PDB file of C-alpha atoms and ligand atoms in Angstrom:
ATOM      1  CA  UNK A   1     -20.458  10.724  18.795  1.00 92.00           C
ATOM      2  CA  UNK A   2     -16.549  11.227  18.442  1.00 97.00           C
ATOM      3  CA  UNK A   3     -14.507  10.797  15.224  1.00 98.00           C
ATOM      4  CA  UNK A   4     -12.877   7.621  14.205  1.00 98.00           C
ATOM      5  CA  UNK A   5      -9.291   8.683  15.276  1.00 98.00           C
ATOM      6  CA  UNK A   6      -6.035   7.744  12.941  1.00 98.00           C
ATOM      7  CA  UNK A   7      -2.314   8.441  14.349  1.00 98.00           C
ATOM      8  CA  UNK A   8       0.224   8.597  11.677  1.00 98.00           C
ATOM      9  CA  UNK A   9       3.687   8.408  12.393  1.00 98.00           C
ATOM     10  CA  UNK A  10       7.152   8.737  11.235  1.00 98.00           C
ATOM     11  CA  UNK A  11       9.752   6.865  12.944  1.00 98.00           C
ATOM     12  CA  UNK A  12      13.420   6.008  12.920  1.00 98.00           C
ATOM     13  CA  UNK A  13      14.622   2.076  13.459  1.00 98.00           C
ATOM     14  CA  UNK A  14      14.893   3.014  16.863  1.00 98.00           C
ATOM     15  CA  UNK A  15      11.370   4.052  17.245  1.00 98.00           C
ATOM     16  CA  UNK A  16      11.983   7.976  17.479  1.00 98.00           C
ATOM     17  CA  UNK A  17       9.854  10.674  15.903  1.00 98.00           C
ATOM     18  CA  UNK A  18      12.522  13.264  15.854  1.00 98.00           C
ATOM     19  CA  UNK A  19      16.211  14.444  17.954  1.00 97.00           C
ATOM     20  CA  UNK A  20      16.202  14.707  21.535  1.00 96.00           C
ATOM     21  CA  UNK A  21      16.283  18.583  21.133  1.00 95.00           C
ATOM     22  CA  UNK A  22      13.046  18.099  19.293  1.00 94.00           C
ATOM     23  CA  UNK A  23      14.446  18.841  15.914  1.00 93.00           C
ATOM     24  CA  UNK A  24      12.154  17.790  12.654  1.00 92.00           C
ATOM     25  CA  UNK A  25      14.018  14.986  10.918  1.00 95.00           C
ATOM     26  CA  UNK A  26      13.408  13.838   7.386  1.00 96.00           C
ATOM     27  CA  UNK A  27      12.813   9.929   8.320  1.00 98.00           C
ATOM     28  CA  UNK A  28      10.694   9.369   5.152  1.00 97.00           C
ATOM     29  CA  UNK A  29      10.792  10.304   1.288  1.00 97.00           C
ATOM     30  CA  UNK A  30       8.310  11.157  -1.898  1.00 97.00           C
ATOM     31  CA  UNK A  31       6.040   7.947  -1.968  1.00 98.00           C
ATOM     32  CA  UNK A  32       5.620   8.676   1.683  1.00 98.00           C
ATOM     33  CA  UNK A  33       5.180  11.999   1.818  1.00 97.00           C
ATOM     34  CA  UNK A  34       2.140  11.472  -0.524  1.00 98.00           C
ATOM     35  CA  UNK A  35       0.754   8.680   0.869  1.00 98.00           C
ATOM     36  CA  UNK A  36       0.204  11.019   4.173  1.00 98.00           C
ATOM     37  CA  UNK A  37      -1.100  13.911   1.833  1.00 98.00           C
ATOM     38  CA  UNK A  38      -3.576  11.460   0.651  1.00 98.00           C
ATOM     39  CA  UNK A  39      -5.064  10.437   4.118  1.00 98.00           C
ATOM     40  CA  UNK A  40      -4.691  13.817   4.975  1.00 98.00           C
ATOM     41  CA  UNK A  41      -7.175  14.834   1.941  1.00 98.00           C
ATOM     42  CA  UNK A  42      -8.989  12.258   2.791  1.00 97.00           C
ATOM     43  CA  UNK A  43     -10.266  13.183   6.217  1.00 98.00           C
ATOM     44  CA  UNK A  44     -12.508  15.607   8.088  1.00 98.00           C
ATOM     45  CA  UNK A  45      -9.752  17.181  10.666  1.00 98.00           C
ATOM     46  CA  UNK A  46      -5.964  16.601  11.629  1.00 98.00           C
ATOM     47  CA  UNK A  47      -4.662  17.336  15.186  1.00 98.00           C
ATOM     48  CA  UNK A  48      -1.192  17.720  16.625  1.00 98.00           C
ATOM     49  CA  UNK A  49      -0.191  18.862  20.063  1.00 98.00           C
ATOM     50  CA  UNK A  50       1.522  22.091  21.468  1.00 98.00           C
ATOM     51  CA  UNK A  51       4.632  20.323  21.299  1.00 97.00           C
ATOM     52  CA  UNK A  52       4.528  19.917  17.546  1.00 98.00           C
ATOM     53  CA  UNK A  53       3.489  23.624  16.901  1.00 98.00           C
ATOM     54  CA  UNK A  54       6.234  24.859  18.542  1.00 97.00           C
ATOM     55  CA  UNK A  55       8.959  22.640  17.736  1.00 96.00           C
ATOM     56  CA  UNK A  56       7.880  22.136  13.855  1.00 97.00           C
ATOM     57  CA  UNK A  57       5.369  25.121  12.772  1.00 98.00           C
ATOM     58  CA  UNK A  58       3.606  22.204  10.404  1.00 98.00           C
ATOM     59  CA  UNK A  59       0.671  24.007   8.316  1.00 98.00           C
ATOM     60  CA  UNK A  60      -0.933  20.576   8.216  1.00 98.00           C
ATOM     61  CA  UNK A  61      -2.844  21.843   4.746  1.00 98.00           C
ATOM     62  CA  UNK A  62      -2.887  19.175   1.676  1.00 98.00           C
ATOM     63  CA  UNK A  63      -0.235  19.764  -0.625  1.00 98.00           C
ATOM     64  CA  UNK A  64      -1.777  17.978  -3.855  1.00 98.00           C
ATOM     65  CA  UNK A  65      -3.438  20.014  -5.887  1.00 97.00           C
ATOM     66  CA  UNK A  66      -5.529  17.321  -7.250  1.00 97.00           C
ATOM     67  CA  UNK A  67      -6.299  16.110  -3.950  1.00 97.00           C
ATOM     68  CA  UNK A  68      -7.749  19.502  -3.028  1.00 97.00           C
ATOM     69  CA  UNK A  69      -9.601  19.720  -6.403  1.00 96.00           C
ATOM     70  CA  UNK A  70     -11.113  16.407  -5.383  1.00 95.00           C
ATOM     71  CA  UNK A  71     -11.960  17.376  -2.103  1.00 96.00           C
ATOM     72  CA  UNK A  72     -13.487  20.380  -3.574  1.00 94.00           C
ATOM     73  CA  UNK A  73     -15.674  18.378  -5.982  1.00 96.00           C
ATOM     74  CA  UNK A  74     -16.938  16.104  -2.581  1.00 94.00           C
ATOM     75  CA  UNK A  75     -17.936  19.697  -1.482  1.00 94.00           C
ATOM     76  CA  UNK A  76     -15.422  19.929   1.194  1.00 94.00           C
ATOM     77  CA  UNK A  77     -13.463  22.597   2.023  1.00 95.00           C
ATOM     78  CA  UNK A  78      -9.272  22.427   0.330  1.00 96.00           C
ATOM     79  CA  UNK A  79      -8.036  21.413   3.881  1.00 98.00           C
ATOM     80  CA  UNK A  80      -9.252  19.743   6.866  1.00 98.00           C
ATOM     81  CA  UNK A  81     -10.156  21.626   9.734  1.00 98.00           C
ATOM     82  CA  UNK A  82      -6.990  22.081  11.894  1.00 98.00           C
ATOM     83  CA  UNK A  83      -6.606  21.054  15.369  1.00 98.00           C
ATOM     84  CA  UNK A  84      -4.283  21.908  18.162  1.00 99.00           C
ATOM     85  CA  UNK A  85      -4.319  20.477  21.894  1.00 99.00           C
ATOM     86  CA  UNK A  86      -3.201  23.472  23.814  1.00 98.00           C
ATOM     87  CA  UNK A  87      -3.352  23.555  27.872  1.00 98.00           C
ATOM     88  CA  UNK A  88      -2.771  27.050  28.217  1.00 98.00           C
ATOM     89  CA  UNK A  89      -3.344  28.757  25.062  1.00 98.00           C
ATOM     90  CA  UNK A  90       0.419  28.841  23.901  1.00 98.00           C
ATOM     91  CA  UNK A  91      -0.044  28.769  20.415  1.00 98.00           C
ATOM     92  CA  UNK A  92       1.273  31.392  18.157  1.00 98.00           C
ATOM     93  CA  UNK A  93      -1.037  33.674  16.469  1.00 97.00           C
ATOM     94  CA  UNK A  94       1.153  33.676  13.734  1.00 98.00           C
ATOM     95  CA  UNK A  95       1.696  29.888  13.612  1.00 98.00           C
ATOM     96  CA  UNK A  96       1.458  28.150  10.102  1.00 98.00           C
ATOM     97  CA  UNK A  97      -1.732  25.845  11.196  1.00 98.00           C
ATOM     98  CA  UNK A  98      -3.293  29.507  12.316  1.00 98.00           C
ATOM     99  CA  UNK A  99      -2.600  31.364   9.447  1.00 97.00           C
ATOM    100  CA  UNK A 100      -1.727  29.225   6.231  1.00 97.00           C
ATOM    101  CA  UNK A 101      -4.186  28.005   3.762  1.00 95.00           C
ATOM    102  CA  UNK A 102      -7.814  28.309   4.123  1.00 93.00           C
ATOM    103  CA  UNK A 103     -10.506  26.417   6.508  1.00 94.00           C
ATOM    104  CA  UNK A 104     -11.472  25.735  10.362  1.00 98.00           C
ATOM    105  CA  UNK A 105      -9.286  25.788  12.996  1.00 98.00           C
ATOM    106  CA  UNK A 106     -10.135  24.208  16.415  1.00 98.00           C
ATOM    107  CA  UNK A 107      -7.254  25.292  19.393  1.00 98.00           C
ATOM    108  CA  UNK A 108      -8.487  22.949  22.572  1.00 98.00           C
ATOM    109  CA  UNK A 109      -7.177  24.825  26.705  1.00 98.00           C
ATOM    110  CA  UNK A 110      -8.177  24.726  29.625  1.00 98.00           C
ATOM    111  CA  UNK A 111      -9.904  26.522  31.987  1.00 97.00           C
ATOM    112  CA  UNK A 112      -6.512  27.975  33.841  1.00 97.00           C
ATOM    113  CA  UNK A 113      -5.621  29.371  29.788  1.00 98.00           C
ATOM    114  CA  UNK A 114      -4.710  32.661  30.539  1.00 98.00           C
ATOM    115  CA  UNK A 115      -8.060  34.754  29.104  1.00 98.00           C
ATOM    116  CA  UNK A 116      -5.839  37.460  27.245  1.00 98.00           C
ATOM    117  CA  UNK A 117      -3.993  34.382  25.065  1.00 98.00           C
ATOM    118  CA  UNK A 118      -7.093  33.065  24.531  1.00 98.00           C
ATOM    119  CA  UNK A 119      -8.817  36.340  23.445  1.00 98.00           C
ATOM    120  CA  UNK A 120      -6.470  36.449  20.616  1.00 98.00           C
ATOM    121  CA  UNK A 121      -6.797  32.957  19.520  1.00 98.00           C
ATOM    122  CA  UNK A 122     -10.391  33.255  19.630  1.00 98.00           C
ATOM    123  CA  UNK A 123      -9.822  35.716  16.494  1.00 98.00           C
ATOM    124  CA  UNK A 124      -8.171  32.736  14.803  1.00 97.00           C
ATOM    125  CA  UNK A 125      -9.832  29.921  15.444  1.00 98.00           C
ATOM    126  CA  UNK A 126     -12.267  28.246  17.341  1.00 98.00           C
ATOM    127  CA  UNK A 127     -11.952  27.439  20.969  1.00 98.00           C
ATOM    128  CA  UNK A 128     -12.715  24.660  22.698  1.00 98.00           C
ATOM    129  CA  UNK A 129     -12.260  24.379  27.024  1.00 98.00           C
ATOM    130  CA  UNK A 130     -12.375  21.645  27.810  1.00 98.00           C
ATOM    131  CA  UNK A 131     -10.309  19.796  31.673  1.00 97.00           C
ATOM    132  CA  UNK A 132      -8.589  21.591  34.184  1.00 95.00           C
ATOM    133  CA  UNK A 133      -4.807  21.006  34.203  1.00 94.00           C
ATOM    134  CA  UNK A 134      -4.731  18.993  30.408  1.00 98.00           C
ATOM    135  CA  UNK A 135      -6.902  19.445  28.002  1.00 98.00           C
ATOM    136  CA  UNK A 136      -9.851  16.539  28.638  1.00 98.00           C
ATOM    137  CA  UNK A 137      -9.159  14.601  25.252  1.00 98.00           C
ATOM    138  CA  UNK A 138     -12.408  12.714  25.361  1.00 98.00           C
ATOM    139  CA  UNK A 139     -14.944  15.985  25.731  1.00 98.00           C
ATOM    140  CA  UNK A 140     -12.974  17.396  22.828  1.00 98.00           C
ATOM    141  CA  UNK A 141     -13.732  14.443  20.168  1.00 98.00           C
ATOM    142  CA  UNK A 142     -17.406  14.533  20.850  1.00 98.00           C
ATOM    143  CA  UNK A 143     -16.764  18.198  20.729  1.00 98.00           C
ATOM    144  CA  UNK A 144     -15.666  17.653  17.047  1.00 98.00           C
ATOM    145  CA  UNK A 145     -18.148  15.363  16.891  1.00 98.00           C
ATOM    146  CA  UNK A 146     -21.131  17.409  17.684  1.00 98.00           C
ATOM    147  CA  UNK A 147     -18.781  20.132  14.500  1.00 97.00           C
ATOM    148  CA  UNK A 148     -19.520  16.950  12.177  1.00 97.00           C
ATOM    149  CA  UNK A 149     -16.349  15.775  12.202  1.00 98.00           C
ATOM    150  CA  UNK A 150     -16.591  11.868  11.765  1.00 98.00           C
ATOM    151  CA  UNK A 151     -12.899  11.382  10.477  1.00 98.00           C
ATOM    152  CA  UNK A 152      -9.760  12.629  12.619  1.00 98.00           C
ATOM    153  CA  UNK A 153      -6.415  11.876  11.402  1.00 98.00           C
ATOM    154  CA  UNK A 154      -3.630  12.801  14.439  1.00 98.00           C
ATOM    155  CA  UNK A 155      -0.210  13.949  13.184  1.00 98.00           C
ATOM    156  CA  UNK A 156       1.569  13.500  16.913  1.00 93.00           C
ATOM    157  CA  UNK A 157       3.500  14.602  18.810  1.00 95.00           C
ATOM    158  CA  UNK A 158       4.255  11.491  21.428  1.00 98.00           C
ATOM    159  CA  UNK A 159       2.824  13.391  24.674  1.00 98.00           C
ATOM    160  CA  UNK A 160      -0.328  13.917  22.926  1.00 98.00           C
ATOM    161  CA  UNK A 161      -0.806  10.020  21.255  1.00 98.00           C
ATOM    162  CA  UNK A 162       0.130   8.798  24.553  1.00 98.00           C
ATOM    163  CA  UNK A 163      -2.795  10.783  26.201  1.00 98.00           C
ATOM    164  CA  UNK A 164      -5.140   9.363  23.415  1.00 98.00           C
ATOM    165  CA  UNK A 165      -4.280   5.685  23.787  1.00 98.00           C
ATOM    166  CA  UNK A 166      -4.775   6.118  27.576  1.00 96.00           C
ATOM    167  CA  UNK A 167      -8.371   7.538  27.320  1.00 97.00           C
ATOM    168  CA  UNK A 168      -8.610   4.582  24.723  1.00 97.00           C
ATOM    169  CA  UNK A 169      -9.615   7.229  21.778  1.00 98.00           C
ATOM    170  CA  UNK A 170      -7.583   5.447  19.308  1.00 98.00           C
ATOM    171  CA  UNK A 171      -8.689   3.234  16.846  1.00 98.00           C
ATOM    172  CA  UNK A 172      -5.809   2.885  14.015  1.00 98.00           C
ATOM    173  CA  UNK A 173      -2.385   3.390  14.181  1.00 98.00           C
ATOM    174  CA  UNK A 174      -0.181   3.904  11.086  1.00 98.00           C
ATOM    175  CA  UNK A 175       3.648   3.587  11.441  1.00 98.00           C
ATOM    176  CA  UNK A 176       6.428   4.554   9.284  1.00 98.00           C
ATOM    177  CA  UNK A 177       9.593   2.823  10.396  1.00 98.00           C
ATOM    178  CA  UNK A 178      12.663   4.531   8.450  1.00 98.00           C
ATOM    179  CA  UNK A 179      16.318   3.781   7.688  1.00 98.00           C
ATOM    180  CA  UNK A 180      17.761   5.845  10.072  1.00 98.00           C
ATOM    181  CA  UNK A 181      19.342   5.923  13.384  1.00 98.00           C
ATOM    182  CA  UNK A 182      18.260   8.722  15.337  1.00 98.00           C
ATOM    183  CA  UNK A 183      19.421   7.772  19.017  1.00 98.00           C
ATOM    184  CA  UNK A 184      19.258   8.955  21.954  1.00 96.00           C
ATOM    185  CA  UNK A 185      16.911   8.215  25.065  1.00 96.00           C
ATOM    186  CA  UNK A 186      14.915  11.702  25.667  1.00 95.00           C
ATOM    187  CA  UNK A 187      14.164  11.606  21.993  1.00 97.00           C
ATOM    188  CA  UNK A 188      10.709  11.576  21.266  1.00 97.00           C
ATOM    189  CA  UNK A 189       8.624   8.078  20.879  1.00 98.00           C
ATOM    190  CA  UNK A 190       5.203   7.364  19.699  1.00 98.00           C
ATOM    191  CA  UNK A 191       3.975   7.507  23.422  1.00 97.00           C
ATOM    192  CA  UNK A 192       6.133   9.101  25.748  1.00 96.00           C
ATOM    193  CA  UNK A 193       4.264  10.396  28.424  1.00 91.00           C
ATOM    194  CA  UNK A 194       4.716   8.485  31.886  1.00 94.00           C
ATOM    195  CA  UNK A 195       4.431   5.253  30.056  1.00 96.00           C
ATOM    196  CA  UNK A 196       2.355   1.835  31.599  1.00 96.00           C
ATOM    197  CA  UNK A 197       3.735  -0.013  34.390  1.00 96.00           C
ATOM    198  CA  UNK A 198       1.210  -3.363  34.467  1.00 96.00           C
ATOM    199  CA  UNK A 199       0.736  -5.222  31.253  1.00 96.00           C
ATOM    200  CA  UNK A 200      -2.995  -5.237  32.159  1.00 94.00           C
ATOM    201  CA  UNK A 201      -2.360  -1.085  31.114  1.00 94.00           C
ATOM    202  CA  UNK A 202      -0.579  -1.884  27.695  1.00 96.00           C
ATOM    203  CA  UNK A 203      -2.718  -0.715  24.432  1.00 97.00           C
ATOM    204  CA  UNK A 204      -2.884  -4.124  22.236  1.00 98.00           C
ATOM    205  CA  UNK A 205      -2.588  -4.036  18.822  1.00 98.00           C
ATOM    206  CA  UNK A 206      -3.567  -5.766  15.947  1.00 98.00           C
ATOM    207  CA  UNK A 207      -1.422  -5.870  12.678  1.00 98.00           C
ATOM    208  CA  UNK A 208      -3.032  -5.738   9.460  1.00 98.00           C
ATOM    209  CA  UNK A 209      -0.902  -4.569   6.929  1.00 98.00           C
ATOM    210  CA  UNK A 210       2.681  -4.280   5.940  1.00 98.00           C
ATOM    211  CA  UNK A 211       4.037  -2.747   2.852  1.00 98.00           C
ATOM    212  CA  UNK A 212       7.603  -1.602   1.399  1.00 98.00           C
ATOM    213  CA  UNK A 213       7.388   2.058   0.978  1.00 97.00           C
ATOM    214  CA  UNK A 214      10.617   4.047  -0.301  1.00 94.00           C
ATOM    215  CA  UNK A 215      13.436   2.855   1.990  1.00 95.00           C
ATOM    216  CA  UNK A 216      11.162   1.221   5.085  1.00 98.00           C
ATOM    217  CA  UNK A 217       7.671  -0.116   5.955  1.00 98.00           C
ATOM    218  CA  UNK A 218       4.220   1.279   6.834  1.00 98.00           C
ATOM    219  CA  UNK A 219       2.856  -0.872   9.272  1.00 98.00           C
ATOM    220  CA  UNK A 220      -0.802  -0.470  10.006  1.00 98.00           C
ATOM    221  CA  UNK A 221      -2.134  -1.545  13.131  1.00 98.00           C
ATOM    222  CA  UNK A 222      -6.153  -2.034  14.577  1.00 98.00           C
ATOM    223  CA  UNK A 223      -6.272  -1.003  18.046  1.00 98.00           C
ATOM    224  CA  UNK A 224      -7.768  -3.522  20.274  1.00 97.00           C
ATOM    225  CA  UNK A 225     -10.725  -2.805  22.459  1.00 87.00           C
ATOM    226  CA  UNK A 226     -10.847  -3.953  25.687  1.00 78.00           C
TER     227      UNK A 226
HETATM  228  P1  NAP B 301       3.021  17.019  21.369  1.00 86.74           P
HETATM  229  O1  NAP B 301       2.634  15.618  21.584  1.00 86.74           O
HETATM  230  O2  NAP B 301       2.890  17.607  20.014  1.00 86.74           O
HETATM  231  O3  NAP B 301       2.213  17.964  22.367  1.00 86.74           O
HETATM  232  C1  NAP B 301       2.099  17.550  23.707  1.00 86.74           C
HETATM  233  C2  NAP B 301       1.503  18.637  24.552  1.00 86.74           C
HETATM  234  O4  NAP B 301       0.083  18.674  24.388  1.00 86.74           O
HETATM  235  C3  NAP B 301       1.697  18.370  26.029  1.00 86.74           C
HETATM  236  O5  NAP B 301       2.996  18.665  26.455  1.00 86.74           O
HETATM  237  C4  NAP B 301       0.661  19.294  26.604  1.00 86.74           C
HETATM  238  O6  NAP B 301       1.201  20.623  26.628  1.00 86.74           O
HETATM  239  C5  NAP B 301      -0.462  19.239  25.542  1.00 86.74           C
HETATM  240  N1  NAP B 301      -1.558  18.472  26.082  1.00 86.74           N
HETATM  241  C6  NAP B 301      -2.656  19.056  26.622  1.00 86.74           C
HETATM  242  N2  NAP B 301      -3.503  18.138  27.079  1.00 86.74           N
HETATM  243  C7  NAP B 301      -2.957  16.928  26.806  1.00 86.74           C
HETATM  244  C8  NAP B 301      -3.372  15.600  27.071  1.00 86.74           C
HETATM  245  N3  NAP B 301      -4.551  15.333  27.661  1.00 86.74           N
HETATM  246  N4  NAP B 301      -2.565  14.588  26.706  1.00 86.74           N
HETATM  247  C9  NAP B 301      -1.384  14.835  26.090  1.00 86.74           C
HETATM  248  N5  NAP B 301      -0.931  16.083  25.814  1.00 86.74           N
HETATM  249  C10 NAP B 301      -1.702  17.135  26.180  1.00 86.74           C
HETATM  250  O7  NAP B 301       4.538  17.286  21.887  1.00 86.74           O
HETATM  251  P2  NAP B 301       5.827  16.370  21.977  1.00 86.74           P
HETATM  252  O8  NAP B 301       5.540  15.075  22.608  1.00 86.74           O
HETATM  253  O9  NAP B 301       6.897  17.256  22.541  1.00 86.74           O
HETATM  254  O10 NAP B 301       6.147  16.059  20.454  1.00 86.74           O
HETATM  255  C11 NAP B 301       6.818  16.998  19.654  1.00 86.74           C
HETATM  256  C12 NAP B 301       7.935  16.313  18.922  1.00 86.74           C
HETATM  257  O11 NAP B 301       7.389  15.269  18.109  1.00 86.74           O
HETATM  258  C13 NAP B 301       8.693  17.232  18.001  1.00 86.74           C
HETATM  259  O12 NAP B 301      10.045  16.958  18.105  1.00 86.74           O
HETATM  260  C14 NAP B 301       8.190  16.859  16.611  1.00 86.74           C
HETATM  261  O13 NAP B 301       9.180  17.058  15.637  1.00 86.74           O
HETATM  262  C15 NAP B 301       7.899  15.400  16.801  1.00 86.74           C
HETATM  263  N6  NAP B 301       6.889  14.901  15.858  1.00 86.74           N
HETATM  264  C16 NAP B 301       7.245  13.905  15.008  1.00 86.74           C
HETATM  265  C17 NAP B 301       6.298  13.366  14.154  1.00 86.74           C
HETATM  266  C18 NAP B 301       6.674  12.223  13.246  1.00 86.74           C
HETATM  267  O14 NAP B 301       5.784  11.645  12.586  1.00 86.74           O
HETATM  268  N7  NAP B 301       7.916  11.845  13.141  1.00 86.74           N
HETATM  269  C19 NAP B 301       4.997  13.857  14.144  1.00 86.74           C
HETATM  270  C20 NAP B 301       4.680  14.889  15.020  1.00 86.74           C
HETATM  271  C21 NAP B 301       5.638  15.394  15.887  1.00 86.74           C
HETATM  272  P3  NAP B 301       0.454  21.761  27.474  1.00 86.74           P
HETATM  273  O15 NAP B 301       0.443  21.248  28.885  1.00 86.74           O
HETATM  274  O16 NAP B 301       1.222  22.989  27.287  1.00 86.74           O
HETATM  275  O17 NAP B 301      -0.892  21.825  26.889  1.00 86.74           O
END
């Protein structure tokens, strides 16, 4: 059975997640910031892509020290297990999700992953193959599934939430909508990717909360099934 799956996002008033060189951008502030601790803490694994380990080195561990007391006293471990989407085994070894804080770490290739790359991560983390030329999304949530994983928040980038919503793996959505201007057209979105050309295609989306959170709004949204 896969995870629930939960994107949270950051974006600009123009709807980008960071510069078109793929530079981190501060687009939220404190309230924020813990507000994504918290539903960090609160579930069983976070993903991001390739994209976002190499362009932003995140850790992805919970930085509240009562948070991790309290996931400590629901006998879980301080941080969730850590996953990265990974076609061919590109990750650092020394990356920040490898090697800070303690806990799981899941790295998802391919079969083509070249074996040496993969022999090292394999020291680091656990290793899922899973697809041939992209990593086969789908196989890998009931391959967290089947780890017990029931919960899975995913912290971007826009490649990887586009390939989610098209293998309809996404149930929530939540956005953070900032008050900046970021520009530019090859910056990244919440679903870049090829995009959807018939409105048949379009994800549909169903708004169910809107709050005022330090300078802009969290919006979260239900994805619709088909
Ligand atoms: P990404 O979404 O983090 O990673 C995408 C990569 O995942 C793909 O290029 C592909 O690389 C791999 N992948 C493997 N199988 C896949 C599949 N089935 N579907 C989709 N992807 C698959 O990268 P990104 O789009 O370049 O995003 C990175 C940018 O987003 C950075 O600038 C970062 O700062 C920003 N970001 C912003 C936020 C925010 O909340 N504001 C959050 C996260 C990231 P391979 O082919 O090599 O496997």
């Amino acid at each position: 059975m896969r995870p629930l799956v939960v994107v949270n996002v950051a974006m600009s008033a123009d709807g980008k997640l960071s510069t078109r060189e793929r530079r981190q951008v501060k687009i939220s502030g404190a309230e924020d910031f813990s507000r994504v601790d918290r539903l960090k803490a609160s579930t069983d694994a976070v993903m991001i892509g390739i994209g976002t380990v190499l362009a932003d080195d995140p850790s992805l561990t919970v930085k509240s020290p009562e948070s991790r007391r309290e996931r400590h006293n629901r006998g879980k471990p301080e941080h969730p297990v850590r996953v990265v989407i990974d076609s061919e085994a590109r990750t650092p070894p020394d990356a920040s999700i490898l090697t800070k804080g303690e806990g799981v770490r899941v790295v998802a290739v391919t079969g083509q992953a070249d074996p040496d790359r993969v022999s090292v991560l394999r020291t680091k983390a656990t290793v899922i193959v899973a697809g041939k030329t992209e990593v086969d999304l789908g196989l890998v949530l009931e391959e967290l599934g089947a780890m017990g994983i029931r919960h899975l928040m995913v912290e971007g980038g826009g490649t990887l939430i586009a390939g989610l919503v098209r293998a309809g793996l996404v149930d929530e959505i939540y956005t953070y909508i900032g008050n900046i201007i970021i520009g530019g057209k090859d910056a990244p979105t919440l679903a870049d990717g090829p995009g959807w050309i018939r409105e048949t295609d379009f994800a549909r989306l169903e708004l169910t909360e809107v709050t005022r959170i330090d300078n802009g709004i969290l919006l979260h949204w239900l994805v619709k099934k088909p």
